[in-house]
XYZ file of C-alpha atoms in Angstrom:
416
model
C 205.671 100.664 139.523
C 208.730 101.675 141.553
C 207.911 101.492 145.286
C 209.118 105.069 145.739
C 206.718 106.288 143.058
C 203.868 104.324 144.633
C 204.474 105.999 148.002
C 204.749 109.388 146.315
C 201.580 108.956 144.250
C 199.512 107.693 147.169
C 200.456 110.605 149.429
C 202.900 109.012 151.865
C 205.784 111.250 150.797
C 205.129 114.976 151.033
C 206.324 117.290 148.262
C 207.400 120.862 147.794
C 205.291 123.196 145.649
C 207.313 122.161 142.603
C 206.665 118.456 143.257
C 210.103 117.718 144.707
C 209.873 115.031 147.423
C 210.483 116.220 150.973
C 212.273 114.379 153.766
C 214.288 112.002 151.601
C 217.963 111.858 152.561
C 219.158 110.993 149.045
C 217.063 110.626 145.884
C 219.417 107.846 144.754
C 217.157 105.560 146.787
C 214.531 105.799 144.037
C 216.913 104.325 141.463
C 218.008 101.637 143.914
C 214.402 100.591 144.529
C 213.942 100.401 140.762
C 216.951 98.171 140.135
C 217.030 95.678 142.994
C 215.233 94.215 145.980
C 216.348 95.665 149.301
C 215.632 95.264 152.991
C 213.992 98.239 154.697
C 212.826 98.865 158.223
C 210.500 100.883 160.396
C 210.544 100.900 164.185
C 207.431 100.328 166.299
C 207.064 101.270 169.922
C 205.898 98.302 172.071
C 204.406 100.484 174.811
C 200.910 98.972 174.469
C 199.404 95.614 173.577
C 198.015 97.116 170.385
C 198.963 99.565 167.687
C 196.397 102.192 166.698
C 195.284 103.937 163.546
C 198.071 106.488 164.002
C 200.551 103.697 163.147
C 198.795 102.729 159.920
C 200.940 104.963 157.698
C 204.067 103.070 158.713
C 202.314 99.701 158.436
C 200.955 100.463 154.961
C 204.389 101.676 153.833
C 205.940 98.331 154.753
C 203.079 96.533 153.003
C 203.629 98.549 149.807
C 207.365 97.870 149.963
C 206.701 94.137 150.245
C 204.243 94.221 147.340
C 206.962 95.842 145.243
C 209.349 92.969 145.974
C 211.300 94.363 148.922
C 211.810 92.786 152.340
C 210.263 94.629 155.283
C 211.801 94.521 158.722
C 209.508 95.508 161.583
C 211.789 96.556 164.404
C 210.109 96.441 167.776
C 211.943 98.651 170.219
C 212.108 96.322 173.189
C 215.432 97.861 174.206
C 214.681 101.503 173.464
C 211.263 101.197 175.145
C 213.198 100.825 178.376
C 214.708 104.257 177.703
C 211.899 106.155 175.966
C 211.915 108.016 172.671
C 211.550 111.775 173.257
C 210.549 112.363 169.621
C 207.133 113.954 169.350
C 206.612 113.750 173.113
C 206.169 116.595 175.574
C 207.146 114.539 178.610
C 209.070 111.429 179.608
C 207.429 108.093 178.797
C 206.536 105.499 181.402
C 209.241 102.856 181.841
C 208.292 99.300 180.861
C 209.485 95.967 182.211
C 210.838 93.217 179.961
C 207.659 91.216 180.692
C 205.439 94.131 179.598
C 207.400 94.503 176.375
C 207.287 90.795 175.544
C 203.512 90.713 175.981
C 203.064 93.836 173.880
C 205.303 92.499 171.120
C 203.103 89.420 170.704
C 200.091 91.637 170.110
C 201.953 93.846 167.658
C 203.146 90.965 165.495
C 199.621 89.568 165.335
C 198.355 92.907 164.036
C 201.215 93.461 161.608
C 200.631 89.975 160.174
C 197.304 91.146 158.771
C 199.110 93.595 156.519
C 202.539 91.995 155.986
C 203.454 88.419 155.045
C 206.015 87.022 157.496
C 206.140 83.414 156.244
C 209.311 82.125 154.572
C 211.189 85.211 155.821
C 209.358 87.454 153.340
C 209.382 89.884 156.240
C 210.895 89.634 159.701
C 210.293 91.128 163.099
C 213.310 91.947 165.246
C 213.664 93.212 168.798
C 216.474 95.682 169.408
C 216.776 94.432 172.974
C 218.591 91.441 171.458
C 221.613 93.597 170.615
C 221.170 96.614 172.909
C 220.787 94.740 176.204
C 224.226 93.033 176.048
C 226.039 96.306 175.313
C 228.959 97.199 177.560
C 228.443 100.906 178.229
C 232.117 101.840 178.377
C 232.887 100.006 175.131
C 229.811 101.530 173.471
C 230.916 105.061 174.377
C 234.452 104.368 173.214
C 233.488 102.743 169.908
C 230.407 104.761 168.928
C 229.961 107.761 171.227
C 233.040 109.337 169.665
C 231.118 109.724 166.386
C 228.319 111.877 167.864
C 228.462 115.651 168.159
C 226.576 117.118 171.114
C 225.987 120.295 169.102
C 224.336 118.303 166.321
C 222.250 116.312 168.784
C 221.029 119.489 170.459
C 220.029 120.832 167.044
C 217.653 117.927 166.420
C 214.065 119.176 166.354
C 212.802 116.520 168.789
C 215.475 117.492 171.328
C 214.958 121.245 170.878
C 211.233 120.952 171.485
C 211.767 119.103 174.744
C 214.436 121.494 175.964
C 211.939 124.329 175.548
C 209.517 122.561 177.904
C 209.661 123.049 181.662
C 210.345 119.360 182.327
C 213.319 119.400 179.970
C 214.982 116.229 178.718
C 216.519 113.518 180.887
C 219.976 112.154 180.135
C 218.304 108.754 179.799
C 216.211 110.016 176.883
C 219.110 111.961 175.408
C 220.782 108.591 174.769
C 217.920 107.532 172.508
C 219.423 109.007 169.353
C 222.611 106.972 169.859
C 220.647 103.785 170.378
C 218.445 104.223 167.311
C 221.476 105.083 165.202
C 223.093 101.895 166.473
C 219.952 99.970 165.440
C 220.404 101.093 161.840
C 224.103 100.212 161.974
C 223.268 96.749 163.330
C 220.660 96.090 160.631
C 222.868 97.187 157.742
C 225.677 94.939 159.051
C 223.539 91.892 159.858
C 220.522 92.155 157.531
C 221.877 94.226 154.644
C 219.155 96.765 155.441
C 219.971 100.060 153.723
C 216.728 102.017 154.214
C 215.090 103.277 157.388
C 211.673 104.933 157.270
C 209.443 106.575 159.849
C 207.477 109.652 160.825
C 208.870 113.139 160.332
C 209.757 113.290 164.024
C 212.337 110.541 163.364
C 214.324 112.589 160.819
C 217.107 113.494 163.246
C 217.454 109.924 164.520
C 217.517 108.482 160.989
C 220.158 110.978 159.846
C 222.234 110.118 162.927
C 222.118 106.453 161.925
C 223.140 107.226 158.348
C 226.082 109.270 159.629
C 227.155 106.502 162.008
C 226.998 103.918 159.200
C 229.158 106.126 156.994
C 231.752 106.641 159.725
C 231.924 103.056 161.000
C 231.159 100.883 157.968
C 231.993 103.258 155.103
C 228.602 102.364 153.643
C 225.588 104.432 152.615
C 222.269 104.238 154.369
C 219.107 106.013 153.240
C 216.123 107.510 154.973
C 212.571 108.530 154.105
C 210.144 110.108 156.547
C 206.426 110.689 156.287
C 204.382 113.637 157.543
C 202.060 113.367 160.505
C 198.590 112.685 159.158
C 195.918 115.028 160.459
C 192.247 115.225 159.606
C 190.731 118.153 157.726
C 189.636 119.567 161.094
C 193.259 119.579 162.278
C 192.895 116.660 164.701
C 195.626 114.053 165.025
C 194.878 110.965 162.942
C 193.271 108.155 164.930
C 192.195 110.278 167.880
C 188.514 110.543 168.818
C 186.606 111.786 171.831
C 187.021 108.262 173.253
C 190.775 108.170 172.682
C 192.879 106.128 170.280
C 191.292 103.918 167.605
C 193.055 100.631 168.309
C 193.759 97.916 165.745
C 193.047 95.183 168.291
C 189.447 94.015 167.919
C 189.116 93.573 171.687
C 189.961 97.239 172.248
C 188.038 98.596 169.252
C 185.386 96.330 167.734
C 185.208 95.845 163.947
C 181.911 97.751 164.058
C 183.458 100.758 165.832
C 186.480 100.540 163.526
C 184.222 100.569 160.465
C 182.244 103.518 161.826
C 185.437 105.474 162.431
C 186.215 105.350 158.714
C 182.561 105.689 157.663
C 182.347 108.948 159.603
C 185.422 110.480 157.964
C 185.226 114.126 156.990
C 184.262 114.534 153.318
C 187.515 116.438 152.756
C 189.611 113.503 154.001
C 188.059 110.696 151.964
C 190.334 110.866 148.917
C 193.478 111.179 151.044
C 192.451 108.264 153.265
C 191.598 106.052 150.279
C 195.110 106.623 148.922
C 196.848 105.998 152.223
C 194.814 103.308 153.922
C 193.552 101.038 151.137
C 195.154 99.180 148.254
C 192.604 100.412 145.723
C 194.175 101.457 142.398
C 194.795 105.188 142.233
C 192.485 105.663 139.251
C 189.673 104.310 141.451
C 190.814 106.497 144.356
C 190.760 109.567 142.116
C 187.343 108.641 140.743
C 185.855 108.235 144.217
C 187.604 111.376 145.415
C 185.749 113.449 142.848
C 182.311 112.551 144.245
C 180.424 115.429 145.815
C 177.397 115.960 148.042
C 175.445 112.834 148.950
C 177.465 110.804 146.442
C 180.536 111.051 148.687
C 178.803 108.565 151.010
C 179.533 105.813 148.485
C 183.234 106.644 148.710
C 182.986 106.547 152.508
C 181.329 103.130 152.397
C 184.161 101.813 150.239
C 186.813 103.408 152.451
C 185.294 101.924 155.612
C 184.892 98.469 154.066
C 188.405 98.317 152.590
C 190.078 99.618 155.760
C 188.113 97.237 157.986
C 188.773 94.297 155.663
C 192.529 94.883 155.886
C 192.536 94.981 159.669
C 189.755 92.578 160.653
C 189.116 90.414 157.600
C 186.435 90.407 154.923
C 183.712 88.683 156.959
C 184.024 91.157 159.823
C 183.966 94.030 157.319
C 180.799 92.678 155.673
C 179.064 92.254 159.038
C 180.024 95.760 160.136
C 178.876 97.231 156.831
C 175.520 95.453 156.968
C 174.974 96.647 160.534
C 175.837 100.244 159.760
C 173.748 100.304 156.587
C 170.721 99.089 158.534
C 171.283 101.876 161.034
C 171.620 104.499 158.295
C 168.502 103.190 156.572
C 166.518 103.434 159.805
C 166.334 99.693 160.533
C 167.812 99.886 164.029
C 165.900 96.857 165.283
C 167.372 94.627 162.586
C 170.879 95.947 163.054
C 173.409 93.888 165.012
C 174.356 96.711 167.352
C 175.916 96.523 170.843
C 173.429 95.525 173.532
C 173.212 95.255 177.306
C 170.909 92.901 179.185
C 169.304 94.248 182.378
C 166.841 92.868 184.895
C 163.276 94.159 184.561
C 163.395 95.098 188.259
C 166.290 97.483 187.518
C 164.269 99.211 184.833
C 161.257 99.493 187.111
C 163.401 101.468 189.530
C 164.977 103.402 186.657
C 168.599 103.550 185.493
C 170.414 106.795 184.845
C 170.827 107.316 181.093
C 174.416 108.483 181.646
C 175.243 105.174 183.328
C 173.807 103.136 180.449
C 175.621 105.223 177.838
C 178.880 104.534 179.650
C 178.223 100.799 180.110
C 177.414 100.444 176.408
C 180.621 102.286 175.420
C 178.626 105.037 173.756
C 180.747 107.448 175.793
C 184.132 106.941 177.505
C 182.813 108.023 180.925
C 179.654 108.947 182.812
C 180.725 112.580 182.945
C 181.166 112.546 179.144
C 177.663 111.061 178.854
C 176.278 113.932 180.928
C 178.071 116.450 178.710
C 176.631 114.722 175.630
C 173.114 114.946 177.109
C 173.626 118.612 177.972
C 174.645 119.329 174.357
C 171.549 117.545 173.060
C 173.463 114.693 171.474
C 171.830 111.785 173.340
C 168.493 110.165 172.679
C 166.313 107.252 173.758
C 164.164 105.646 171.065
C 165.131 108.579 168.805
C 163.774 111.158 171.275
C 166.292 113.627 172.658
C 167.167 113.297 176.341
C 166.683 116.662 178.001
C 168.111 116.277 181.533
C 171.477 114.886 182.667
C 169.737 112.983 185.513
C 167.221 111.411 183.136
C 166.340 107.796 183.980
C 165.571 104.948 181.583
C 162.573 102.893 182.768
C 160.205 100.152 181.626
C 158.091 102.879 180.038
C 160.754 103.162 177.312
C 160.520 99.508 176.287
C 159.524 98.907 172.677
C 159.130 95.241 171.769
C 161.371 94.341 174.699
C 164.170 96.735 173.719
C 165.267 100.304 174.333
C 167.305 102.056 171.657
C 169.992 104.553 172.749
C 171.835 106.879 170.403
C 174.974 108.997 170.889
C 175.540 111.635 168.242
C 174.031 111.027 164.823
C 174.744 107.394 164.054
C 176.138 105.597 167.101
C 173.544 103.191 168.488
C 173.214 100.573 171.218
C 170.261 98.891 172.831
C 169.082 97.764 176.261
C 167.374 94.369 176.373
C 165.344 92.973 179.267
C 166.565 89.575 180.504
């Protein structure tokens, strides 16, 4: 199937009420993707050592493009990260050093390699610092600044939103649109890359690049953007009470990653299966029709497939077995997070809030106290009533103490 149609069918490309695709600069790109193999790119922000679930749409898009015979280019914004992209942001980003960016890039490529095949140049990763850092500012303004209209730049949604905020928009950030447009120009000249993709907040930057390409190279570039994915509750995709759901296993364990997907809202399951797995759409549609308790089977499949893609099949199997034991009531047999403590500590008593924090059941002690106050914390499946409740040796059962946060998040304390 045409890569464009795959992205449309699976829900990456939004449509109007009549089915017309939104946020596509020129529908000719569909015919081009049908007739020949092209190079396409998406930019990734190297501001952390890991990407998170919020980046999965872009990652999966590149993976689908590669599966359809096209060549993905993952552009890591080592140069633009030193400036900061104002798109989708309410305030200026923290500046990064070249050393920070290099370290972060290594982590990003490792994660992207789980989804995209980089061997034999089937896909490439590029760093825009390689061509942005040597730029002579005066020459850049003379050769490329002349093609940008301030009025058009001010009309860009990302710029307008920031100008409405009290902190405004720095001149440093205002340059970002020029730099990203130059990225697209560089890639079409040096890598024959004719398609840039990204989130909806990148629409203005992508269009600026297409315009620059037309003016400088007399060539045609294309753009496709994808809507921000939110959950049925309206929350931003990948955000939880503990923060971002990272792809790095050291920041978010395969078990926690699996549970994130396993706990998806019933209303999101079909959408997530289409976006975040490679299951055939007939299977996605079949699972999406399940109702009531049967939807749990679809959630199990979603969690397993998503975890397998990011952490590998063995890690997915282990996580699934652990979670299924928990759901079946076999907490003792489940391989859940544990903390060893001295028996003397338990004799004195340890605050439950402190243990919940140490076991990563909550992001902070204060959050643990709030969880206890709301009645969402338990010890050995008995609700904890007071925020200053202490765990002692009296709670030991066969040498262990079982703690639970919410409905299905468990950890245990073990005596050394």
